[in-house]
PDB file of C-alpha atoms in Angstrom:
ATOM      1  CA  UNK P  28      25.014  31.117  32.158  1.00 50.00           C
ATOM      2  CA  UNK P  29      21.150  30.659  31.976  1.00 55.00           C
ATOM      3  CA  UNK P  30      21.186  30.324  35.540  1.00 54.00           C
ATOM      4  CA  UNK P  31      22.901  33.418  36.634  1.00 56.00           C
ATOM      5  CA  UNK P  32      20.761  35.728  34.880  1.00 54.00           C
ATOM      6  CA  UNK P  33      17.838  34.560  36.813  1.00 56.00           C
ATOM      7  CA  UNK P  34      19.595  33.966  40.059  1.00 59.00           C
ATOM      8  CA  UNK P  35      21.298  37.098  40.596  1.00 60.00           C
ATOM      9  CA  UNK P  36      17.981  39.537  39.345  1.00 60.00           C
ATOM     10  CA  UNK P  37      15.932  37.527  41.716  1.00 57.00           C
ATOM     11  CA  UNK P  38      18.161  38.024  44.767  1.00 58.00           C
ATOM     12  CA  UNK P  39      18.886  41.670  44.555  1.00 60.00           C
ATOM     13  CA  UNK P  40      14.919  42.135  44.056  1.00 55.00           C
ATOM     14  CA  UNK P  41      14.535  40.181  47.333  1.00 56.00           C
ATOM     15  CA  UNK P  42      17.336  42.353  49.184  1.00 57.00           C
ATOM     16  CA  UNK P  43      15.511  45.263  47.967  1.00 59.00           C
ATOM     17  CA  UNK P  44      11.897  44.257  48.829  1.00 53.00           C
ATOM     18  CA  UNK P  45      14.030  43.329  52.195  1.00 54.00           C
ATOM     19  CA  UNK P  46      15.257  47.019  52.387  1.00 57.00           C
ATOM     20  CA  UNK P  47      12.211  48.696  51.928  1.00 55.00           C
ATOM     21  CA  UNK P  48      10.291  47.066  55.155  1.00 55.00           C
ATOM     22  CA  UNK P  49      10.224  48.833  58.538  1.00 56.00           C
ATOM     23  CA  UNK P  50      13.040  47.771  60.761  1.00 59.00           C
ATOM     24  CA  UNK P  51      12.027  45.382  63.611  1.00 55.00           C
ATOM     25  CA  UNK P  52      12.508  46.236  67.087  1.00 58.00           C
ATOM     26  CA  UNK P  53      16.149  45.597  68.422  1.00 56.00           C
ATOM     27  CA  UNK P  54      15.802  42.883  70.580  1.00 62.00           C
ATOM     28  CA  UNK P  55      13.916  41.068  67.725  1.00 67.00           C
ATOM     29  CA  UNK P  56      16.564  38.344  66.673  1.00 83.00           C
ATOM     30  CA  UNK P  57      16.985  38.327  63.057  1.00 85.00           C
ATOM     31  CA  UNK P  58      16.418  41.198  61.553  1.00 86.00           C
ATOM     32  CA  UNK P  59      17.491  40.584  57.739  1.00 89.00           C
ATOM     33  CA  UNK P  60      20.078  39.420  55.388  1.00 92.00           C
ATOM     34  CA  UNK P  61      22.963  41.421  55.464  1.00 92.00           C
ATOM     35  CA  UNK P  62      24.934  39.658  52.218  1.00 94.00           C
ATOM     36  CA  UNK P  63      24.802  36.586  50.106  1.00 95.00           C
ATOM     37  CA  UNK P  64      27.852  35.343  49.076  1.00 95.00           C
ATOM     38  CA  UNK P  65      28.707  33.711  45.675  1.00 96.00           C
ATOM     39  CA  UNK P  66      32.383  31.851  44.095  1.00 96.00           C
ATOM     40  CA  UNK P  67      32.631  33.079  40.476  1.00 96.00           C
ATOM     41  CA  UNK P  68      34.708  31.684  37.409  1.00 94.00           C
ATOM     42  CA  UNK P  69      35.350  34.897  36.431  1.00 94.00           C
ATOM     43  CA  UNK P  70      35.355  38.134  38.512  1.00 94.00           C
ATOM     44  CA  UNK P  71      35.685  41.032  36.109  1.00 94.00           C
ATOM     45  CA  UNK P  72      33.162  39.481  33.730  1.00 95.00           C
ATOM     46  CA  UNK P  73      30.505  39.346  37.284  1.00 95.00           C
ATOM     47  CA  UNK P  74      31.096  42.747  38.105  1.00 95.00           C
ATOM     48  CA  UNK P  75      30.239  43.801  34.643  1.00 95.00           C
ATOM     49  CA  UNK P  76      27.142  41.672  34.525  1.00 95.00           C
ATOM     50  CA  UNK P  77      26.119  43.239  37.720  1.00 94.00           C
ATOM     51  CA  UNK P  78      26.775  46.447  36.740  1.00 94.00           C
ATOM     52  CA  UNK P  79      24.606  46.602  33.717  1.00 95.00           C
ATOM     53  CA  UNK P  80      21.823  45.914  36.291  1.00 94.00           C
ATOM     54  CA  UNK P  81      22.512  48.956  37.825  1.00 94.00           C
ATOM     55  CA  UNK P  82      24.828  47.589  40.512  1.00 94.00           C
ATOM     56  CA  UNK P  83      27.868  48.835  41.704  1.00 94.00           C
ATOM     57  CA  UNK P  84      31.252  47.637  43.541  1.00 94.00           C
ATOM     58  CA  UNK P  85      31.313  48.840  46.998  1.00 93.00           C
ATOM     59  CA  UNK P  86      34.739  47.604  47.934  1.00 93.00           C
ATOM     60  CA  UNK P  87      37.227  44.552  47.301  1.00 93.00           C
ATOM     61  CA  UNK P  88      39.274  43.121  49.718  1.00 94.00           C
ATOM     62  CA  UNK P  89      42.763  42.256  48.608  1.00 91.00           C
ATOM     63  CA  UNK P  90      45.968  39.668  49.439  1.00 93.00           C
ATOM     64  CA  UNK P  91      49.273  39.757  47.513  1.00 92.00           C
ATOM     65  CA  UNK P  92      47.945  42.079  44.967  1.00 90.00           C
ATOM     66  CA  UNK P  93      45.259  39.461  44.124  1.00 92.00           C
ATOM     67  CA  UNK P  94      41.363  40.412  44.940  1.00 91.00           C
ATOM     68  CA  UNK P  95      40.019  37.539  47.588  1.00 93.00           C
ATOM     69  CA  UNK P  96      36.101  39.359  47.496  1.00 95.00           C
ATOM     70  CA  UNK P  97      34.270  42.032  45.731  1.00 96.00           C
ATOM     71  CA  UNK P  98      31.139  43.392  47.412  1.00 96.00           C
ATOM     72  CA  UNK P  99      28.313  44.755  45.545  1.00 96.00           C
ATOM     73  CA  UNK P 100      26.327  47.270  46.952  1.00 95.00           C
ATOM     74  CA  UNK P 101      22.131  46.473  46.546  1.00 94.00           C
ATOM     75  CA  UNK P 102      21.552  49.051  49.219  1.00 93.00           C
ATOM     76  CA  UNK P 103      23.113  50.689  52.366  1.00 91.00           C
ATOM     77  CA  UNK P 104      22.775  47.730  54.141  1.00 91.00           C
ATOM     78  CA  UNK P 105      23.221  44.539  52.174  1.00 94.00           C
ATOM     79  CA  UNK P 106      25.230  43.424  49.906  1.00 95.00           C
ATOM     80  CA  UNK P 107      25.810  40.433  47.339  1.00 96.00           C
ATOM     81  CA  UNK P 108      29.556  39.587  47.741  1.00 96.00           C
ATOM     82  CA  UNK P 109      31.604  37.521  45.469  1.00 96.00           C
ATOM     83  CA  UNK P 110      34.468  35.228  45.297  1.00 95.00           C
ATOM     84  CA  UNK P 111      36.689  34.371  42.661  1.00 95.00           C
ATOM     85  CA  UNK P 112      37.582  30.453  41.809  1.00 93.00           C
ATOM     86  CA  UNK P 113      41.227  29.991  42.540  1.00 91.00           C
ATOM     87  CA  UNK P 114      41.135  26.112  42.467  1.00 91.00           C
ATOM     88  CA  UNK P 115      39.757  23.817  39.934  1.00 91.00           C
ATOM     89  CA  UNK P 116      38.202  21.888  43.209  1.00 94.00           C
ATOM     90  CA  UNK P 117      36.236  24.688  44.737  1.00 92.00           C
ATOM     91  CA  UNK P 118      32.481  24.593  43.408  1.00 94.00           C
ATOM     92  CA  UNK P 119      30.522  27.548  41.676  1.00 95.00           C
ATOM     93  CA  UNK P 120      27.913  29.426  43.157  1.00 94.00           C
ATOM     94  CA  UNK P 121      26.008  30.022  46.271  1.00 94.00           C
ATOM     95  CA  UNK P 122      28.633  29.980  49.432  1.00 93.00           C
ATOM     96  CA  UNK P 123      26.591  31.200  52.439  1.00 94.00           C
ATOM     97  CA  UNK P 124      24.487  33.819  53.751  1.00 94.00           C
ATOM     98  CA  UNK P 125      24.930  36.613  56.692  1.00 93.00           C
ATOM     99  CA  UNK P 126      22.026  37.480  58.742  1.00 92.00           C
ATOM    100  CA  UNK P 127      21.342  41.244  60.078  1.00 90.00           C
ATOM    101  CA  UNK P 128      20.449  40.748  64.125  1.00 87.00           C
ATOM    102  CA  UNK P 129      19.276  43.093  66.738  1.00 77.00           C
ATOM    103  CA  UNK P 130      21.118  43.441  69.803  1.00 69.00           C
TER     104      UNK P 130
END
């Protein structure tokens, strides 16, 4: 619990300070994180934490009725996007990163 209210603050500052620089040239390579992607015990209860932050739910992504990923906007272009635990195996947390590239 400790954890998450210093990981997720600290991210969406980064995205932001991300955000806020001029955009490279297009043939640059990497160009900036487009989302970070988390597994959650609990969805609804993320969502809500997120939202009294000042974030807000861009869009889900659904299968069966069931919500596979939530994505959080931090700004027009990046996003922190969460999973929901659906097996007692799969591990908490961090899950991967996408990178923004110039073509």
């Amino acid at each position: 619990m400790k954890f998450r209210w210093f990981v997720f603050p600290v991210l969406a500052c980064a995205l932001s300070v991300l955000a806020m620089a001029q955009p490279p040239a297009p043939d640059a390579g990497i160009t900036g994180i487009a989302h970070i992607a988390f597994r959650v015990s609990d969805l609804d209860r993320e969502i809500a934490f997120l939202d009294k932050l000042g974030y807000e739910e861009s869009f889900a992504m659904t299968n069966a009725g069931k919500t596979t990923e939530v994505f959080i906007k931090v700004n027009d272009r990046q996003f922190i996007e969460l999973y929901p635990k659906t097996d007692a195996t799969q591990p908490l947390g961090w899950m991967h990163v996408c990178f923004e590239a110039g073509i």
